[in-house]
CSV table of C-alpha atoms in Angstrom, one decimal:
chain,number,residue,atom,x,y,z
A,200,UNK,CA,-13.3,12.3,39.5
A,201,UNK,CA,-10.3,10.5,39.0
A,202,UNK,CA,-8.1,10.1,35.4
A,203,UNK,CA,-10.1,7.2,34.3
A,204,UNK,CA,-13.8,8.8,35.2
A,205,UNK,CA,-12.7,11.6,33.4
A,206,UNK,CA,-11.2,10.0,30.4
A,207,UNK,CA,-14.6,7.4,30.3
A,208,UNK,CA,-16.9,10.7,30.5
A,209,UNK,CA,-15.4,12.7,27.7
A,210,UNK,CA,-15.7,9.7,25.9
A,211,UNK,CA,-19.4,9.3,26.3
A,212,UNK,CA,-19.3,12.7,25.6
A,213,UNK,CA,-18.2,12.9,22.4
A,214,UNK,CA,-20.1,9.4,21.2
A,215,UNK,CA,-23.2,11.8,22.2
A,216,UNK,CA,-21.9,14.7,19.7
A,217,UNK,CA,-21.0,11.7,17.1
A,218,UNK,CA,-24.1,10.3,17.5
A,219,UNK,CA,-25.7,11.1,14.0
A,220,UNK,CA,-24.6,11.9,11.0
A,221,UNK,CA,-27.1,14.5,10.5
A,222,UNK,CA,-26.3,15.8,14.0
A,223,UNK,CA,-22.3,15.9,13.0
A,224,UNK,CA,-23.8,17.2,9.1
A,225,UNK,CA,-24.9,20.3,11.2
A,226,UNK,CA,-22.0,20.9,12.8
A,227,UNK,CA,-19.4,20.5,10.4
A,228,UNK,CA,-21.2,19.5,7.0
A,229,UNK,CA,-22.1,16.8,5.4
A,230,UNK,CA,-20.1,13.4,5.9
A,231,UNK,CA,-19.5,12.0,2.0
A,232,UNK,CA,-16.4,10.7,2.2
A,233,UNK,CA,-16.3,6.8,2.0
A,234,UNK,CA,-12.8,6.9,4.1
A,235,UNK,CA,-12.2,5.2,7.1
A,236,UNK,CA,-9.7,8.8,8.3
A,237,UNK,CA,-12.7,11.1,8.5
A,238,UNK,CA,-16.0,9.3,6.7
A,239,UNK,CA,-18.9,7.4,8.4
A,240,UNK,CA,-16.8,4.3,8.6
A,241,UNK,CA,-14.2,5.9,10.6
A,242,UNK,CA,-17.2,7.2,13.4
A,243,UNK,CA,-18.9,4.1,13.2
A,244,UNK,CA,-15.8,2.0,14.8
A,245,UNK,CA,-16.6,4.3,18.0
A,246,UNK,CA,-19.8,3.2,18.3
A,247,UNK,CA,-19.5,-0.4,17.9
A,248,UNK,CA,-16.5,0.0,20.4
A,249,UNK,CA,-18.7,1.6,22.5
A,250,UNK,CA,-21.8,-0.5,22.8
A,251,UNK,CA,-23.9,1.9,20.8
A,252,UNK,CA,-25.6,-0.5,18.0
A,253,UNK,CA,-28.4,2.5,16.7
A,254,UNK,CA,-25.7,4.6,16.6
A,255,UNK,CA,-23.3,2.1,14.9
A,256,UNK,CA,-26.0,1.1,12.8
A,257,UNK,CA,-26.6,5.0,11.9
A,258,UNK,CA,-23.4,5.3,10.4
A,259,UNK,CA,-22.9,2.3,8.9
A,260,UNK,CA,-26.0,2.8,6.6
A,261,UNK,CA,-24.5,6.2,6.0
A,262,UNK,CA,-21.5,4.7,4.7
A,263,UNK,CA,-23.3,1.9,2.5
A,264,UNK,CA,-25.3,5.1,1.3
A,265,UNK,CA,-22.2,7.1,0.1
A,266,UNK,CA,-20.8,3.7,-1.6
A,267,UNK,CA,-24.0,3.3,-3.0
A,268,UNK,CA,-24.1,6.9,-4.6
A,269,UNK,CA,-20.3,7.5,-5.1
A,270,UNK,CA,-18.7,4.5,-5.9
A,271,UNK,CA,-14.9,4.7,-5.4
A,272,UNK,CA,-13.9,1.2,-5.8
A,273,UNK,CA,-10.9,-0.2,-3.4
A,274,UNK,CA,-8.1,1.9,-3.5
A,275,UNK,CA,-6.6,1.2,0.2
A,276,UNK,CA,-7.4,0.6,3.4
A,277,UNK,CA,-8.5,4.7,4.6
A,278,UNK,CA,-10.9,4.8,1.5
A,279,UNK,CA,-12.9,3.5,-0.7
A,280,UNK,CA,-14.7,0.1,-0.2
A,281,UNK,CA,-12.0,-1.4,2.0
A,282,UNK,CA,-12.9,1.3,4.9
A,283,UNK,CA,-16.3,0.3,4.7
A,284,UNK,CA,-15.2,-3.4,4.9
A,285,UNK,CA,-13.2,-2.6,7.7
A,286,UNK,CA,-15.8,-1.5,9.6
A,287,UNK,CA,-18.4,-3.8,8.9
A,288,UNK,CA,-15.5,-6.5,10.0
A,289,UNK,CA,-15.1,-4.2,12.8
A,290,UNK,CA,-19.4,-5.2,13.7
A,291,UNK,CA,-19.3,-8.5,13.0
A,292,UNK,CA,-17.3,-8.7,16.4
A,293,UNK,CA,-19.0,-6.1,18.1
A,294,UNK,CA,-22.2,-8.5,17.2
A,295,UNK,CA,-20.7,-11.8,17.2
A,296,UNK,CA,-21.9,-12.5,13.6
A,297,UNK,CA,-21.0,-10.4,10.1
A,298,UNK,CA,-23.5,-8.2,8.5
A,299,UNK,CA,-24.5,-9.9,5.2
A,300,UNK,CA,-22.4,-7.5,3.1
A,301,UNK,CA,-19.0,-8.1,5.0
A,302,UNK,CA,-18.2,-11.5,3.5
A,303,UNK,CA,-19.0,-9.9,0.0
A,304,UNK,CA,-17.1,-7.1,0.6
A,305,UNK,CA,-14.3,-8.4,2.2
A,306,UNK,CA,-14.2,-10.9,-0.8
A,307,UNK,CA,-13.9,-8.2,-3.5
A,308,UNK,CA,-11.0,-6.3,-0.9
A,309,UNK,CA,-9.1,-9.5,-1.2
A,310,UNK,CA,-9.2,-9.4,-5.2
A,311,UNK,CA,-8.2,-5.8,-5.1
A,312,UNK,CA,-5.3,-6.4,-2.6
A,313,UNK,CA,-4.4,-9.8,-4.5
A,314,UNK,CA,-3.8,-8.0,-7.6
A,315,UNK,CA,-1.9,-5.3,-6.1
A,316,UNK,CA,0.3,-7.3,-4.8
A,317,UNK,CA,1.1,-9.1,-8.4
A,318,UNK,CA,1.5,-5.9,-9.8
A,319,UNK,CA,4.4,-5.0,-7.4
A,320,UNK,CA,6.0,-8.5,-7.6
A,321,UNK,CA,6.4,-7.5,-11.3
A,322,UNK,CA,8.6,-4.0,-10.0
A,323,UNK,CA,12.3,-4.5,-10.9
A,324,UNK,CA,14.2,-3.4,-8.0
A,325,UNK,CA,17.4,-4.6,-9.3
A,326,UNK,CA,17.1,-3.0,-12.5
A,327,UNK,CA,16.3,0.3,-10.5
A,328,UNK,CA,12.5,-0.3,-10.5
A,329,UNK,CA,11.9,2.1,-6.9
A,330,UNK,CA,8.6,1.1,-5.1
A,331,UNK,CA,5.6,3.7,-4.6
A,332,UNK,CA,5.2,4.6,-0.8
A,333,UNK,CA,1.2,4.1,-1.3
A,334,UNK,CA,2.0,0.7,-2.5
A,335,UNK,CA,3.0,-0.6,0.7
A,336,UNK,CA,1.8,1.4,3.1
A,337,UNK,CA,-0.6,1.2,5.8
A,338,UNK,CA,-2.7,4.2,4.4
A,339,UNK,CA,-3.0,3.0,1.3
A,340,UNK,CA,-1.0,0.1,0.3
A,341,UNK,CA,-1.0,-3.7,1.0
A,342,UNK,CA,0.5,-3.2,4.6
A,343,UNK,CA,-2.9,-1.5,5.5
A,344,UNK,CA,-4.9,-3.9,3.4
A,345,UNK,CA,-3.8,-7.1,4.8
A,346,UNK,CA,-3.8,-5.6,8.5
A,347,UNK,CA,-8.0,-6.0,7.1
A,348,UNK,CA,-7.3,-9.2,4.9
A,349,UNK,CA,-5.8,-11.0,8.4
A,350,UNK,CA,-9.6,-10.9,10.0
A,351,UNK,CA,-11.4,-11.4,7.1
A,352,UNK,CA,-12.7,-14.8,6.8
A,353,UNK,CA,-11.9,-16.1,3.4
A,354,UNK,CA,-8.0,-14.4,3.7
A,355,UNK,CA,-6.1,-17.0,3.2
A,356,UNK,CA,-4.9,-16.8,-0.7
A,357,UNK,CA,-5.3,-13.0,-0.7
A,358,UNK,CA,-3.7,-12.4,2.3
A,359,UNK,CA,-0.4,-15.0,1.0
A,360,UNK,CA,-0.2,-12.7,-1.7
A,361,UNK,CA,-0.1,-9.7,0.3
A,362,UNK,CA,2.4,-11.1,2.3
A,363,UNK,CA,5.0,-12.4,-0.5
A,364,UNK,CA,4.7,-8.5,-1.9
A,365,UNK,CA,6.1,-7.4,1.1
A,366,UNK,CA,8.9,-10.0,1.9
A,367,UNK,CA,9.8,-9.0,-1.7
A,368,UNK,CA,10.4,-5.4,-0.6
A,369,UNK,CA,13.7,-6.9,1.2
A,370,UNK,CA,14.8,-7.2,-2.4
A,371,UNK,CA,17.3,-4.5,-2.7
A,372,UNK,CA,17.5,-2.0,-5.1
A,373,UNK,CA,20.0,-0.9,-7.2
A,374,UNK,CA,20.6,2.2,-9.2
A,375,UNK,CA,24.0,3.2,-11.1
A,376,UNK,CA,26.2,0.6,-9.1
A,377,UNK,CA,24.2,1.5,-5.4
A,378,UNK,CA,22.6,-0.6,-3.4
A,379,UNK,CA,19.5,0.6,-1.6
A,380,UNK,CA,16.9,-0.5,0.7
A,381,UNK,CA,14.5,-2.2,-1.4
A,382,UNK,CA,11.9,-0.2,0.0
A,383,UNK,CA,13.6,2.8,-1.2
A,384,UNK,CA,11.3,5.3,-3.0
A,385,UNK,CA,11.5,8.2,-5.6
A,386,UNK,CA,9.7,10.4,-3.6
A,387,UNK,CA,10.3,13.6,-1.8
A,388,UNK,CA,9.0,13.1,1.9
A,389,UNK,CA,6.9,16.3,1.8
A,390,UNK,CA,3.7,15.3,0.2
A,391,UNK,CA,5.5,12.1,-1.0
A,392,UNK,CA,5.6,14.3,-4.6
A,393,UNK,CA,7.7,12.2,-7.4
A,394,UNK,CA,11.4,12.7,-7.6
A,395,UNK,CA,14.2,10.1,-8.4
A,396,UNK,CA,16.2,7.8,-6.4
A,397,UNK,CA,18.9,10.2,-5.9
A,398,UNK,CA,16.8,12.7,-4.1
A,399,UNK,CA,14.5,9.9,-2.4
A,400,UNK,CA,14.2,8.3,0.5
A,401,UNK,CA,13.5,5.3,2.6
A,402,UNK,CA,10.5,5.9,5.0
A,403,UNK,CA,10.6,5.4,8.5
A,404,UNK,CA,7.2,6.0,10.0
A,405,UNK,CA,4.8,3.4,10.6
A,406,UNK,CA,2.2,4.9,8.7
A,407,UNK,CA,4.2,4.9,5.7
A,408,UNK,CA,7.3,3.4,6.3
A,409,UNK,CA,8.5,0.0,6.3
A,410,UNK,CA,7.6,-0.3,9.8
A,411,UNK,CA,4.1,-1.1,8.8
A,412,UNK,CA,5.1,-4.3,6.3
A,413,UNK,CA,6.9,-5.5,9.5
A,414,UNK,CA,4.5,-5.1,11.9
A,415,UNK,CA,2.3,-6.8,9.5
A,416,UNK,CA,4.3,-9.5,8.6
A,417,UNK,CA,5.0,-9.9,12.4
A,418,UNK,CA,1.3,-10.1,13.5
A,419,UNK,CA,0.5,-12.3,10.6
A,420,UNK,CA,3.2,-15.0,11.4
A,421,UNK,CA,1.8,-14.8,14.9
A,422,UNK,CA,-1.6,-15.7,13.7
A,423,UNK,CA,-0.4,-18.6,11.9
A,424,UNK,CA,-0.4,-17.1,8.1
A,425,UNK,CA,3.1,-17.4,6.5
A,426,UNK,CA,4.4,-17.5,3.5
A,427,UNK,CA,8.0,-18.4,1.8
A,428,UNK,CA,10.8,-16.2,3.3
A,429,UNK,CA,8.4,-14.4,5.4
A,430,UNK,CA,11.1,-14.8,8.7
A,431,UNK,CA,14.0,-14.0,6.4
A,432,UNK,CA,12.1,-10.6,5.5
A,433,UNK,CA,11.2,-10.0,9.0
A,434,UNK,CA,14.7,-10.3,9.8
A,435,UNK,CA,16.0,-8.1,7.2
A,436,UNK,CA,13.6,-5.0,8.4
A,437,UNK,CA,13.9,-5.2,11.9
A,438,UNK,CA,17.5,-5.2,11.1
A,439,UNK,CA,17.2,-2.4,9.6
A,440,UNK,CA,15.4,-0.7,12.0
A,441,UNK,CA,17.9,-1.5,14.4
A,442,UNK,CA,20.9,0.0,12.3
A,443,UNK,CA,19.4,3.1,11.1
A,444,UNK,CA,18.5,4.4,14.9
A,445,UNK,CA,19.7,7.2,16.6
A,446,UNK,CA,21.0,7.4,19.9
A,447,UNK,CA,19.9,10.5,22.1
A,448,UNK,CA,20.7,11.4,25.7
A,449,UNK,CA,17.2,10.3,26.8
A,450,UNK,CA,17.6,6.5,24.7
A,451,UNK,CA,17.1,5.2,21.4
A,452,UNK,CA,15.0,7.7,18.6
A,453,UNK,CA,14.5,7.3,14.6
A,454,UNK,CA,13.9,9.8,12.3
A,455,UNK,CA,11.2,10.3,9.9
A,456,UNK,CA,13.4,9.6,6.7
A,457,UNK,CA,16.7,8.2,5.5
A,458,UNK,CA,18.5,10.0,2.8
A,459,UNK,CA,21.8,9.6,0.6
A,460,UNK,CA,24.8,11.4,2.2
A,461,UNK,CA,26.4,14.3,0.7
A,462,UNK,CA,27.3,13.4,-2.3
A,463,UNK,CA,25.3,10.4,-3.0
A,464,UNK,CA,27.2,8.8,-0.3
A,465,UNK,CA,25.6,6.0,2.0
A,466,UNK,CA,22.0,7.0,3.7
A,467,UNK,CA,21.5,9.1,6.6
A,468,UNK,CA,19.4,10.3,9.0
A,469,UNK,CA,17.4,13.0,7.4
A,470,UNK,CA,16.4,14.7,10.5
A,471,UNK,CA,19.2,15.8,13.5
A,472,UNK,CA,16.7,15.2,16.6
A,473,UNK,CA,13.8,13.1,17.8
A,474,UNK,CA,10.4,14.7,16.5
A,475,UNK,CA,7.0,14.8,17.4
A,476,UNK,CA,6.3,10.9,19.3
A,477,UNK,CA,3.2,10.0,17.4
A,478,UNK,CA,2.2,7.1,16.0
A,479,UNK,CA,2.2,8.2,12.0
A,480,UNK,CA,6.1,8.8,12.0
A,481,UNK,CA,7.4,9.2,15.7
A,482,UNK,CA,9.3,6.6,17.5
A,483,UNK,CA,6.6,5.2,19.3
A,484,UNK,CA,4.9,3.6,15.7
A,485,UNK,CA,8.7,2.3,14.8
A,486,UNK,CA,9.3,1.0,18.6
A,487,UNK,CA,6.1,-1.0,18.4
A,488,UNK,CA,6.8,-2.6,14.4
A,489,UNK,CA,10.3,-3.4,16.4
A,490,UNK,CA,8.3,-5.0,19.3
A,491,UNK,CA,6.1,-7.2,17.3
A,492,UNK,CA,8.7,-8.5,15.5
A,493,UNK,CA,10.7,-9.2,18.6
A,494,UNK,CA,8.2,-10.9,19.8
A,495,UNK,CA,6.9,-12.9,16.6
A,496,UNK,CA,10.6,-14.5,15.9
A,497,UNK,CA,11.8,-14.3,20.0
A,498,UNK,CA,14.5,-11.5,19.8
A,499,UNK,CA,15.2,-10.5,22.8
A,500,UNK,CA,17.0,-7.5,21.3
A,501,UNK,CA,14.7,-6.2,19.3
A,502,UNK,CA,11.8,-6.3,22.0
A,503,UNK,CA,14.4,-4.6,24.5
A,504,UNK,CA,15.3,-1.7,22.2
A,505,UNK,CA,11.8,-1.2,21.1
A,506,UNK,CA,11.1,-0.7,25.0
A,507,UNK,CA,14.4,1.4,25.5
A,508,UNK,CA,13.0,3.9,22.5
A,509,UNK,CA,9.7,4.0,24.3
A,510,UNK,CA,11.1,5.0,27.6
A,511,UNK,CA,12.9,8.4,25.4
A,512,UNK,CA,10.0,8.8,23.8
A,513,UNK,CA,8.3,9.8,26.5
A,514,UNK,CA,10.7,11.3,28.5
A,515,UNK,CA,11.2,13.9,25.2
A,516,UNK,CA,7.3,13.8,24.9
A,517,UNK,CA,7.2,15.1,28.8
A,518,UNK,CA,9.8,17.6,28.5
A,519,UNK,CA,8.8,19.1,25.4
A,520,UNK,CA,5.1,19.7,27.0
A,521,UNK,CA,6.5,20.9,30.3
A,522,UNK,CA,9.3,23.2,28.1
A,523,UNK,CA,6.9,23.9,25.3
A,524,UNK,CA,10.2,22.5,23.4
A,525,UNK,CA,10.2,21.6,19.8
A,526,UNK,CA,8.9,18.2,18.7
A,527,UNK,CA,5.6,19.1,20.7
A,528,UNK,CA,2.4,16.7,20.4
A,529,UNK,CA,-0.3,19.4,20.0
A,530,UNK,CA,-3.0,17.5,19.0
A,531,UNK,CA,-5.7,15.0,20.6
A,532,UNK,CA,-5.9,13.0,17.2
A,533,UNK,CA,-4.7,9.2,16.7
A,534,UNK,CA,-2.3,10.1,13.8
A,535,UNK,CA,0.2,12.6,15.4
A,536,UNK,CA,-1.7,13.5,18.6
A,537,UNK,CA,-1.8,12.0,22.1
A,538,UNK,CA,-4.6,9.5,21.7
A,539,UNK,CA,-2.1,8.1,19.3
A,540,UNK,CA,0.2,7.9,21.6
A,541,UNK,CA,-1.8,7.2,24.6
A,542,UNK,CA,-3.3,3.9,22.7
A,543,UNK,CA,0.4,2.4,21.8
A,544,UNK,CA,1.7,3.0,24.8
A,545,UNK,CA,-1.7,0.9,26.4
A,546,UNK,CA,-0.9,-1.9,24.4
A,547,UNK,CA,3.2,-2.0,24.6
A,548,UNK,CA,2.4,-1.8,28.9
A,549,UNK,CA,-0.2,-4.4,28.4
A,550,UNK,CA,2.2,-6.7,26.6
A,551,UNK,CA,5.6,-6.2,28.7
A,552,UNK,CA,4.1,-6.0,32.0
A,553,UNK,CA,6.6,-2.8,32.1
A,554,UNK,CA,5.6,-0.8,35.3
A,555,UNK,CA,7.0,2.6,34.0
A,556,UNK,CA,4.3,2.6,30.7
A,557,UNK,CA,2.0,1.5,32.8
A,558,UNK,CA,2.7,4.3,35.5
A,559,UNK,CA,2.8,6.9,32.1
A,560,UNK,CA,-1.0,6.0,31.1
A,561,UNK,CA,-2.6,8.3,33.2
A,562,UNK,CA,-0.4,11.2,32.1
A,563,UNK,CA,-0.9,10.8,28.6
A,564,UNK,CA,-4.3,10.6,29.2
A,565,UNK,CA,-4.7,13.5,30.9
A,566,UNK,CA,-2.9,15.4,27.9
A,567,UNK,CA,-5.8,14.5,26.2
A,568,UNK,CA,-8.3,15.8,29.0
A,569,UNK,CA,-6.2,18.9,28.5
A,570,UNK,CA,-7.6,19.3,25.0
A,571,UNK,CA,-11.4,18.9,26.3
A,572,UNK,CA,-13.4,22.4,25.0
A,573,UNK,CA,-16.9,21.9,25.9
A,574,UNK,CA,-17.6,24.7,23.1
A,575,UNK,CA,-15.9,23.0,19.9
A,576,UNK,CA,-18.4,20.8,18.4
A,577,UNK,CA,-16.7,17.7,19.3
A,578,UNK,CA,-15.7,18.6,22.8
A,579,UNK,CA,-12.2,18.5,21.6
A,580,UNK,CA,-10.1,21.1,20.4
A,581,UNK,CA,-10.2,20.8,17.0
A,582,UNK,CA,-6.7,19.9,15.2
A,583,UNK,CA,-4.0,21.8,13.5
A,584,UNK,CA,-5.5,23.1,10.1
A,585,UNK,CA,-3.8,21.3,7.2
A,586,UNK,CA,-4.5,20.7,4.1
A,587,UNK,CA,-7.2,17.8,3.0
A,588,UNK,CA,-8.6,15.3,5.6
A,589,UNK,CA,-5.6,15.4,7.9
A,590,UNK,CA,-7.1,18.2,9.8
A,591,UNK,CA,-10.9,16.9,10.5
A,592,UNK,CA,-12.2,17.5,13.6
A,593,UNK,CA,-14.6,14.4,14.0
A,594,UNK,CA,-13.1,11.9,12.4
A,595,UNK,CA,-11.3,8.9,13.2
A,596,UNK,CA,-7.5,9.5,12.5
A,597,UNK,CA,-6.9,12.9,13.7
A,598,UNK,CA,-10.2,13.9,15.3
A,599,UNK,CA,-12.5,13.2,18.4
A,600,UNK,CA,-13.8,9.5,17.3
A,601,UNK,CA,-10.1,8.4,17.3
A,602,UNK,CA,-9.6,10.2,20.7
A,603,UNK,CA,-12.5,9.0,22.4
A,604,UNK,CA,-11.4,5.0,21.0
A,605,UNK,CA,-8.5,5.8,22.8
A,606,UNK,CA,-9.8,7.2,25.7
A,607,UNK,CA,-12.2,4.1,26.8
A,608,UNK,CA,-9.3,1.7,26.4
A,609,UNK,CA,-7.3,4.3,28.9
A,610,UNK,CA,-10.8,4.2,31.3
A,611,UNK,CA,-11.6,0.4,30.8
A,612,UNK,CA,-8.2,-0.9,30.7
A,613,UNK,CA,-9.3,-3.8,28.4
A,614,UNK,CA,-8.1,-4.4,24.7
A,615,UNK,CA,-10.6,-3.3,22.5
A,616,UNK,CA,-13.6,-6.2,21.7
A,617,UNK,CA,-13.6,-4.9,18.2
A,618,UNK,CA,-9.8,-4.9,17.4
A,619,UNK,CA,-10.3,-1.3,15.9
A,620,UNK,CA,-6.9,-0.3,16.9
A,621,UNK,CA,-6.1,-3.2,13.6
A,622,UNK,CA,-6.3,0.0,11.2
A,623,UNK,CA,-3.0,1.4,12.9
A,624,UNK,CA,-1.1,-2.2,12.9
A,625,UNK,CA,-1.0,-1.8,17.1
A,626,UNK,CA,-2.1,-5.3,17.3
């Protein structure tokens, strides 16, 4: 069989393992979390992707039965009610029509990401007022909830606030006479614990960086939504971006975290080399915020670096596998695995036409296919254990329904009908 007739069959073969929640209960316990990284929502997207509606439907009712029994409220785009939203958006085009709860649902995701956004308009950044990582983010911030917001069908006043949060991050901040990113957080980066702005940082990774409030504002201005300063802010980031990368002897990199210098002097680079390229914090996520942009204002540069950094990135992600070298992608998953990677680099070689992505899509599928166990549960080796959700080995963000999403796009070569790819700001 060739690359694609593998990738479509391990596919298939793990939408058969996902196919119930009582079949994955038995496996791997009961699926109660209302989340869109490793719930029922997160499966169902596979499904409705895949042309499965009993299945699809299977999950979905699982999901409105965990809302039903353990409320959460919204609390960002990878749980609570906005997951299930998500994916109900998510089967409204997979069917053509929304289910009769989207619209509501959507609605009250909109009134939850409206006030979120007037509660961070009312930060202080000049007065040394740092922003919270999960306000912004793509996990669980607006970035994330307005990637949702931009689908839904009543969007329009939710979505503007949404919108004028985030140009309002290029607000910069300014504690005892510095000046600092705007986005600049009192946080540590490991486990984003609290700290202050001297031992902070300014996040780089698209999951929760300020890569995902560009590519956001980037996508949104191409579908028409816009809001006062919204270029200006664009400009500002991508800017940014473009100052605080590295430069490697394979091409362009950027690290996971900026820091002050020794001494409280100006930020740096708070990691020496090129990590792991995934999607969550790798080049690849920051190459394709830079891309969008590029291509929502018409910068040239921008779209030409972001290409430049892809190119490294995979050179370093090939010679780390071939050298078992540091920076390794170990993992199937979406979030810091291959699939991740395999699905960003699909839609950058979709939209440049570039003939060296394109010519990479069948290896970094096959680094998936290398990770096929016919004995896990899942048909995938399972990930790396960590702590909480992050290592789940069915879900969607870091387990076999992400990969096999993925995958099909790889074996069909089509954009996905549903757009599910939306919850990672590819497109």
């Amino acid at each position: 069989m060739s690359v694609r007739q593998r990738a479509a069959a391990l596919a298939d073969e793990i939408a058969r393992r996902l196919s119930s929640p009582g079949r994955v209960a038995g496996l791997r316990g009961p699926v109660r979390e209302l989340t869109l990284s490793d719930g029922a929502p997160g499966i169902a997207l596979l499904h409705l992707e895949g042309g499965s509606p009993r299945a699809a439907r299977r999950w979905l009712d699982e999901a409105v039965a965990v809302a039903r029994t353990a409320p959460g409220g919204a609390q960002g785009l990878y749980r609570g009610v906005p997951a299930l939203s998500f994916a109900l958006m998510r089967a409204a085009s997979a069917a053509g029509r929304p289910p009769r709860a989207a619209g509501r649902l959507a609605e009250g995701v909109g009134e939850f990401a409206a006030g979120l956004a007037r509660w961070e308009r009312r930060r202080r950044p000049r007065e040394g007022g740092c922003v919270a990582v999960g306000t912004y983010d793509v996990i669980s911030g607006l970035a994330g909830l307005g990637a949702h917001l931009l689908d839904a069908p009543s969007r329009t006043e939710a979505l503007a606030e949404v919108l004028t949060a985030l140009t309002g991050l290029t607000v910069p901040l300014r504690v005892d006479g510095r000046r600092l990113p705007g986005w600049w957080t009192a946080q540590v980066q490991e486990g984003l614990a609290p700290a202050t702005a001297e031992t902070g940082h300014a996040n780089v990774g698209l999951a929760h960086g300020v890569p995902g409030p560009l590519a956001l504002l980037a996508l949104a201005r191409e579908a028409g939504v816009t809001v006062p300063g919204q270029d200006a802010a664009v400009r500002v980031l991508a800017g940014w971006l473009m100052d605080v990368r590295q430069r490697g002897d394979e091409g362009p990199w950027w690290p996971r975290t900026m820091v002050l210098g020794p001494g409280g002097g100006p930020p740096v680079a708070g990691e020496a080399a090129p990590g792991r390229p995934s999607w969550c914090y790798g080049t690849a996520g920051v190459a394709r915020a830079l891309y969008l942009a590029g291509r929502a204002l018409d910068v040239p540069e921008w779209r030409d670096t972001a290409v430049a950094a892809w190119h490294a990135a995979l050179a370093g992600a090939r010679r780390a596998h071939e050298g078992r070298a540091a920076g390794r992608l170990a993992e199937a998953g979406l979030c810091h695995g291959w699939s991740g990677l395999l699905q960003a680099t699909w839609r950058m070689a979709h939209d440049t036409g570039d003939p060296g992505l394109r010519a990479a899509l069948p290896w970094l599928a096959g680094r998936v296919l290398e990770l096929a166990d016919p004995e896990a549960p899942f048909a995938l080796t399972p990930p790396l254990p960590r702590a909480g959700p992050a290592s789940d080995p069915a879900g969607f963000l870091t387990g076999a329904a992400g990969a096999a999403l993925a995958l099909r796009t790889f074996a069909t070569d089509t954009a996905p009908a549903t757009g599910w790819d939306r919850a990672l700001l590819l497109a």
